């Protein structure tokens, strides 16, 4: 078990992020729960962690805003201490449609949240973790998707393209900071039972597609959290620039 370590999990008011925050807390991390709009859900995750004997705080911040991200990290500096783990989990998708029906504004918003958010948070994390800057190292885990491989035709090519960018960013950044004590890896979940699918206009999407999954079922957020935990801790101490695909074989 890791003790006295600090983790930020972006977008952890629900779904995969909430499960990850709770699992990190059970493994001794002080966790910053981040959300953009649902304060009640974020506080409920924090309360569950505290009731379970863990340590957690909540910070509202839009990961696509540089000012918000700077405030998120400085709040954690002041209230939790030295950061050792960043999980870039916050992500959005929008109503299923074909590419010709995606507006320029929508495409930009998806890229801003999913890619710019990861970029801005990683930048703040590196400033604190890098041994070149007097830090003691750390781990960044990005949450990509099988969509980076499938391309999500007829559903959300914009979302899939953002996850392709995350994969490339993961690889490049991992190599860039490997000698500075920072490991950078990603998980690429398959179809997971969360509220995200309602944003695409199909809340039962996982059930509809489960017969196409080799394991014949969707995944649970807790199953993704386990992969993230492994990449976040010293159990994966020689792993960087790598991907875990918890997808039931997709
Ligand atoms: P979810 O249930 O929709 O939760 C999304 C989380 O992100 C919420 O906590 C939300 O906060 C937060 N968020 C959204 N925009 C934000 C922003 N601009 N700044 C900060 N936080 C923001 O999603 P999920 O299914 O758990 O997905 C989590 C990650 O896994 C995403 O990156 C997603 O692409 C990836 N993923 C999911 C699946 C799947 O099948 N579910 C598959 C592959 C990959 P609020 O509650 O305040 O809105």
Short mmCIF file of C-alpha atoms and ligand atoms in Angstrom, two decimals:
data_model
loop_
_atom_site.label_atom_id
_atom_site.label_comp_id
_atom_site.label_asym_id
_atom_site.label_seq_id
_atom_site.Cartn_x
_atom_site.Cartn_y
_atom_site.Cartn_z
CA UNK A 1 0.00 0.00 0.00
CA UNK A 2 1.24 3.51 -0.85
CA UNK A 3 1.08 5.94 2.06
CA UNK A 4 1.03 9.73 2.18
CA UNK A 5 0.76 10.06 -1.58
CA UNK A 6 -1.39 12.68 -3.28
CA UNK A 7 -3.48 12.08 -6.40
CA UNK A 8 -5.67 14.27 -8.60
CA UNK A 9 -8.38 12.45 -10.57
CA UNK A 10 -10.04 14.76 -13.08
CA UNK A 11 -13.75 14.20 -13.70
CA UNK A 12 -14.21 12.05 -10.60
CA UNK A 13 -17.74 13.01 -9.54
CA UNK A 14 -19.08 9.85 -11.23
CA UNK A 15 -18.29 6.89 -13.48
CA UNK A 16 -14.71 5.69 -13.98
CA UNK A 17 -13.23 8.74 -12.22
CA UNK A 18 -15.31 8.23 -9.07
CA UNK A 19 -14.36 4.53 -8.89
CA UNK A 20 -10.70 5.46 -9.39
CA UNK A 21 -10.77 8.12 -6.67
CA UNK A 22 -12.31 5.66 -4.22
CA UNK A 23 -9.82 2.90 -5.08
CA UNK A 24 -6.82 5.24 -4.80
CA UNK A 25 -8.11 6.42 -1.41
CA UNK A 26 -8.50 2.80 -0.22
CA UNK A 27 -4.84 2.35 -1.20
CA UNK A 28 -3.64 5.19 0.98
CA UNK A 29 -3.74 8.16 -1.40
CA UNK A 30 -5.06 11.57 -0.39
CA UNK A 31 -7.31 12.26 -3.35
CA UNK A 32 -8.51 15.45 -5.02
CA UNK A 33 -11.93 14.86 -6.58
CA UNK A 34 -12.52 17.19 -9.52
CA UNK A 35 -15.76 17.98 -11.33
CA UNK A 36 -17.10 20.69 -13.63
CA UNK A 37 -20.81 21.09 -12.78
CA UNK A 38 -22.20 18.42 -10.43
CA UNK A 39 -21.04 19.57 -6.98
CA UNK A 40 -23.47 17.25 -5.19
CA UNK A 41 -22.11 14.13 -6.90
CA UNK A 42 -18.50 15.16 -6.21
CA UNK A 43 -19.22 15.79 -2.52
CA UNK A 44 -20.96 12.43 -2.28
CA UNK A 45 -17.79 10.69 -3.58
CA UNK A 46 -15.72 12.64 -1.04
CA UNK A 47 -18.12 11.71 1.79
CA UNK A 48 -17.97 8.02 0.84
CA UNK A 49 -14.16 8.12 0.92
CA UNK A 50 -14.11 9.82 4.31
CA UNK A 51 -16.71 7.39 5.70
CA UNK A 52 -14.43 4.58 4.50
CA UNK A 53 -11.53 6.07 6.53
CA UNK A 54 -9.83 7.79 3.59
CA UNK A 55 -8.68 11.34 2.90
CA UNK A 56 -10.21 13.42 0.09
CA UNK A 57 -11.12 16.92 -0.98
CA UNK A 58 -13.20 18.40 -3.81
CA UNK A 59 -12.19 21.11 -6.30
CA UNK A 60 -14.47 22.42 -9.06
CA UNK A 61 -12.44 23.20 -12.19
CA UNK A 62 -13.04 23.02 -15.93
CA UNK A 63 -10.01 21.10 -17.24
CA UNK A 64 -10.24 22.93 -20.57
CA UNK A 65 -9.51 26.27 -18.85
CA UNK A 66 -5.87 27.07 -18.07
CA UNK A 67 -6.91 29.37 -15.21
CA UNK A 68 -9.13 26.71 -13.65
CA UNK A 69 -6.40 24.07 -13.98
CA UNK A 70 -3.82 26.36 -12.35
CA UNK A 71 -6.24 26.93 -9.44
CA UNK A 72 -6.93 23.19 -9.17
CA UNK A 73 -3.24 22.35 -8.80
CA UNK A 74 -2.39 25.24 -6.47
CA UNK A 75 -5.31 24.28 -4.20
CA UNK A 76 -3.96 20.74 -4.04
CA UNK A 77 -0.43 22.05 -3.30
CA UNK A 78 -1.78 24.05 -0.37
CA UNK A 79 -4.25 21.55 1.05
CA UNK A 80 -2.91 18.06 0.27
CA UNK A 81 0.81 18.54 -0.42
CA UNK A 82 3.23 17.17 -3.01
CA UNK A 83 1.48 15.61 -6.01
CA UNK A 84 2.56 12.12 -7.04
CA UNK A 85 -0.26 10.91 -9.31
CA UNK A 86 -2.41 12.59 -11.96
CA UNK A 87 -5.25 10.67 -13.60
CA UNK A 88 -6.45 12.53 -16.72
CA UNK A 89 -9.93 11.05 -16.77
CA UNK A 90 -12.34 13.94 -17.51
CA UNK A 91 -13.90 13.48 -20.92
CA UNK A 92 -17.03 14.21 -22.89
CA UNK A 93 -18.89 12.98 -25.94
CA UNK A 94 -22.00 14.34 -27.62
CA UNK A 95 -25.07 13.11 -29.50
CA UNK A 96 -24.41 10.27 -31.92
CA UNK A 97 -24.30 11.47 -35.54
CA UNK A 98 -22.25 11.29 -38.72
CA UNK A 99 -19.26 13.56 -39.27
CA UNK A 100 -21.06 15.81 -41.75
CA UNK A 101 -23.51 16.74 -38.97
CA UNK A 102 -20.83 17.65 -36.40
CA UNK A 103 -20.50 21.42 -36.00
CA UNK A 104 -17.16 23.19 -35.78
CA UNK A 105 -18.12 24.39 -32.26
CA UNK A 106 -18.85 20.85 -31.10
CA UNK A 107 -15.62 19.44 -32.55
CA UNK A 108 -13.63 22.17 -30.79
CA UNK A 109 -15.42 21.64 -27.48
CA UNK A 110 -14.69 17.89 -27.54
CA UNK A 111 -11.03 18.51 -28.36
CA UNK A 112 -10.79 21.26 -25.74
CA UNK A 113 -12.09 19.10 -22.93
CA UNK A 114 -10.58 15.74 -23.90
CA UNK A 115 -7.21 16.80 -25.33
CA UNK A 116 -6.49 20.33 -24.09
CA UNK A 117 -7.63 19.27 -20.60
CA UNK A 118 -5.10 16.43 -20.57
CA UNK A 119 -2.39 18.75 -21.92
CA UNK A 120 -3.03 21.52 -19.35
CA UNK A 121 -3.19 19.15 -16.38
CA UNK A 122 -0.11 17.20 -17.50
CA UNK A 123 1.83 20.45 -17.80
CA UNK A 124 0.98 21.46 -14.22
CA UNK A 125 1.80 17.95 -12.97
CA UNK A 126 5.22 17.86 -14.66
CA UNK A 127 6.18 21.20 -13.11
CA UNK A 128 5.67 19.59 -9.71
CA UNK A 129 6.85 16.00 -10.34
CA UNK A 130 9.93 16.43 -12.54
CA UNK A 131 13.26 15.69 -10.88
CA UNK A 132 14.67 18.46 -13.13
CA UNK A 133 12.43 20.90 -11.23
CA UNK A 134 13.34 19.55 -7.77
CA UNK A 135 10.42 17.11 -7.69
CA UNK A 136 10.60 13.44 -6.75
CA UNK A 137 8.86 11.95 -9.77
CA UNK A 138 5.36 10.64 -10.23
CA UNK A 139 2.90 8.90 -12.52
CA UNK A 140 0.40 10.22 -15.04
CA UNK A 141 -2.37 7.91 -16.23
CA UNK A 142 -4.47 9.03 -19.19
CA UNK A 143 -7.92 7.64 -19.87
CA UNK A 144 -8.19 7.03 -23.60
CA UNK A 145 -10.69 4.64 -25.23
CA UNK A 146 -11.03 1.73 -27.65
CA UNK A 147 -12.56 4.48 -29.82
CA UNK A 148 -8.99 5.56 -30.61
CA UNK A 149 -8.72 2.27 -32.56
CA UNK A 150 -12.31 1.86 -33.81
CA UNK A 151 -12.82 5.50 -34.91
CA UNK A 152 -16.48 5.36 -33.73
CA UNK A 153 -18.03 5.65 -37.22
CA UNK A 154 -21.64 6.92 -37.32
CA UNK A 155 -21.50 7.77 -33.62
CA UNK A 156 -18.79 10.29 -32.70
CA UNK A 157 -15.71 10.51 -34.88
CA UNK A 158 -14.83 13.73 -33.03
CA UNK A 159 -14.63 11.86 -29.72
CA UNK A 160 -12.62 9.02 -31.29
CA UNK A 161 -10.19 11.51 -32.84
CA UNK A 162 -9.69 13.13 -29.42
CA UNK A 163 -8.80 9.74 -27.96
CA UNK A 164 -6.36 9.09 -30.83
CA UNK A 165 -4.69 12.35 -29.85
CA UNK A 166 -4.50 11.17 -26.23
CA UNK A 167 -2.71 7.99 -27.33
CA UNK A 168 -0.09 9.96 -29.27
CA UNK A 169 0.31 12.47 -26.44
CA UNK A 170 0.76 9.59 -23.97
CA UNK A 171 3.55 8.02 -26.01
CA UNK A 172 5.38 11.28 -26.76
CA UNK A 173 5.15 12.67 -23.26
CA UNK A 174 6.23 9.36 -21.72
CA UNK A 175 9.46 9.41 -23.72
CA UNK A 176 10.00 13.12 -23.04
CA UNK A 177 9.83 12.79 -19.23
CA UNK A 178 11.08 9.22 -18.75
CA UNK A 179 14.46 10.44 -17.43
CA UNK A 180 12.75 12.93 -15.09
CA UNK A 181 11.19 10.29 -12.83
CA UNK A 182 7.74 10.52 -14.41
CA UNK A 183 5.93 7.56 -15.94
CA UNK A 184 3.09 8.26 -18.40
CA UNK A 185 0.70 5.50 -19.44
CA UNK A 186 -2.91 5.12 -20.55
CA UNK A 187 -5.89 2.84 -20.24
CA UNK A 188 -8.18 2.34 -23.24
CA UNK A 189 -11.49 1.09 -21.83
CA UNK A 190 -14.10 -0.63 -23.97
CA UNK A 191 -17.84 -0.28 -23.32
CA UNK A 192 -18.30 0.60 -19.65
CA UNK A 193 -21.52 1.02 -17.69
CA UNK A 194 -21.50 4.76 -16.87
CA UNK A 195 -23.74 7.78 -17.45
CA UNK A 196 -21.53 8.91 -20.35
CA UNK A 197 -23.62 7.02 -22.92
CA UNK A 198 -26.67 9.15 -22.05
CA UNK A 199 -24.69 12.16 -23.36
CA UNK A 200 -24.56 10.39 -26.72
CA UNK A 201 -28.37 10.01 -26.62
CA UNK A 202 -28.39 6.26 -25.87
CA UNK A 203 -28.22 5.42 -22.18
CA UNK A 204 -28.55 1.66 -22.86
CA UNK A 205 -25.79 1.63 -25.52
CA UNK A 206 -23.63 -0.87 -23.59
CA UNK A 207 -26.51 -3.38 -23.38
CA UNK A 208 -27.29 -2.95 -27.09
CA UNK A 209 -23.71 -3.73 -28.08
CA UNK A 210 -22.75 -6.33 -25.50
CA UNK A 211 -23.19 -9.28 -27.88
CA UNK A 212 -20.38 -7.78 -30.01
CA UNK A 213 -17.98 -7.84 -27.04
CA UNK A 214 -15.97 -11.10 -26.97
CA UNK A 215 -16.65 -11.46 -23.23
CA UNK A 216 -20.36 -10.83 -23.94
CA UNK A 217 -20.74 -8.06 -21.36
CA UNK A 218 -19.91 -4.43 -20.68
CA UNK A 219 -17.32 -3.48 -18.09
CA UNK A 220 -17.82 -1.90 -14.69
CA UNK A 221 -16.03 1.34 -13.73
CA UNK A 222 -14.33 -0.53 -10.87
CA UNK A 223 -12.64 -2.83 -13.41
CA UNK A 224 -11.06 0.18 -15.14
CA UNK A 225 -10.05 1.69 -11.80
CA UNK A 226 -7.98 -1.43 -11.03
CA UNK A 227 -5.94 -0.96 -14.22
CA UNK A 228 -5.47 2.74 -13.45
CA UNK A 229 -4.35 1.93 -9.89
CA UNK A 230 -1.71 -0.47 -11.20
CA UNK A 231 -0.33 2.11 -13.63
CA UNK A 232 -0.40 4.80 -10.90
CA UNK A 233 1.64 2.87 -8.34
CA UNK A 234 5.12 1.40 -8.12
CA UNK A 235 3.66 -2.03 -8.98
CA UNK A 236 4.21 -0.85 -12.58
CA UNK A 237 7.58 0.79 -11.84
CA UNK A 238 9.23 -0.23 -15.16
CA UNK A 239 6.21 0.60 -17.35
CA UNK A 240 5.98 3.83 -19.33
CA UNK A 241 4.52 4.85 -22.69
CA UNK A 242 2.27 1.78 -22.48
CA UNK A 243 -1.43 1.04 -22.83
CA UNK A 244 -3.78 -1.32 -21.03
CA UNK A 245 -6.98 -2.16 -22.93
CA UNK A 246 -9.61 -3.26 -20.36
CA UNK A 247 -12.26 -3.95 -22.99
CA UNK A 248 -13.47 -7.52 -22.65
CA UNK A 249 -11.52 -8.39 -25.80
CA UNK A 250 -12.83 -5.63 -28.11
P1 LIG B 1 -19.02 10.19 -17.14
O1 LIG B 1 -19.72 9.21 -16.28
O2 LIG B 1 -19.78 10.94 -18.17
O3 LIG B 1 -18.24 11.23 -16.17
C1 LIG B 1 -17.53 12.29 -16.73
C2 LIG B 1 -16.81 13.05 -15.64
O4 LIG B 1 -16.03 14.07 -16.25
C3 LIG B 1 -17.74 13.72 -14.66
O5 LIG B 1 -17.15 13.69 -13.39
C4 LIG B 1 -17.80 15.16 -15.19
O6 LIG B 1 -18.08 16.13 -14.18
C5 LIG B 1 -16.35 15.31 -15.65
N1 LIG B 1 -16.13 16.38 -16.62
C6 LIG B 1 -16.73 16.56 -17.83
N2 LIG B 1 -16.24 17.68 -18.42
C7 LIG B 1 -15.33 18.20 -17.56
C8 LIG B 1 -14.50 19.35 -17.59
N3 LIG B 1 -14.51 20.19 -18.63
N4 LIG B 1 -13.70 19.59 -16.53
C9 LIG B 1 -13.68 18.75 -15.46
N5 LIG B 1 -14.44 17.64 -15.39
C10 LIG B 1 -15.26 17.38 -16.43
O7 LIG B 1 -17.80 9.51 -17.93
P2 LIG B 1 -17.10 8.06 -17.81
O8 LIG B 1 -17.84 7.11 -18.65
O9 LIG B 1 -16.80 7.74 -16.40
O10 LIG B 1 -15.75 8.39 -18.60
C11 LIG B 1 -14.55 8.78 -17.94
C12 LIG B 1 -13.44 8.70 -18.97
O11 LIG B 1 -13.40 7.38 -19.52
C13 LIG B 1 -13.63 9.65 -20.15
O12 LIG B 1 -12.38 10.18 -20.54
C14 LIG B 1 -14.17 8.74 -21.24
O13 LIG B 1 -13.87 9.22 -22.52
C15 LIG B 1 -13.44 7.45 -20.93
N6 LIG B 1 -14.08 6.25 -21.46
C16 LIG B 1 -15.35 5.90 -21.10
C17 LIG B 1 -15.91 4.76 -21.65
C18 LIG B 1 -17.29 4.30 -21.30
O14 LIG B 1 -17.81 3.36 -21.96
N7 LIG B 1 -17.95 4.88 -20.30
C19 LIG B 1 -15.18 3.98 -22.57
C20 LIG B 1 -13.90 4.38 -22.91
C21 LIG B 1 -13.36 5.52 -22.36
P3 LIG B 1 -19.61 16.60 -13.84
O15 LIG B 1 -20.24 15.44 -13.08
O16 LIG B 1 -19.45 17.81 -13.01
O17 LIG B 1 -20.29 16.83 -15.16
#
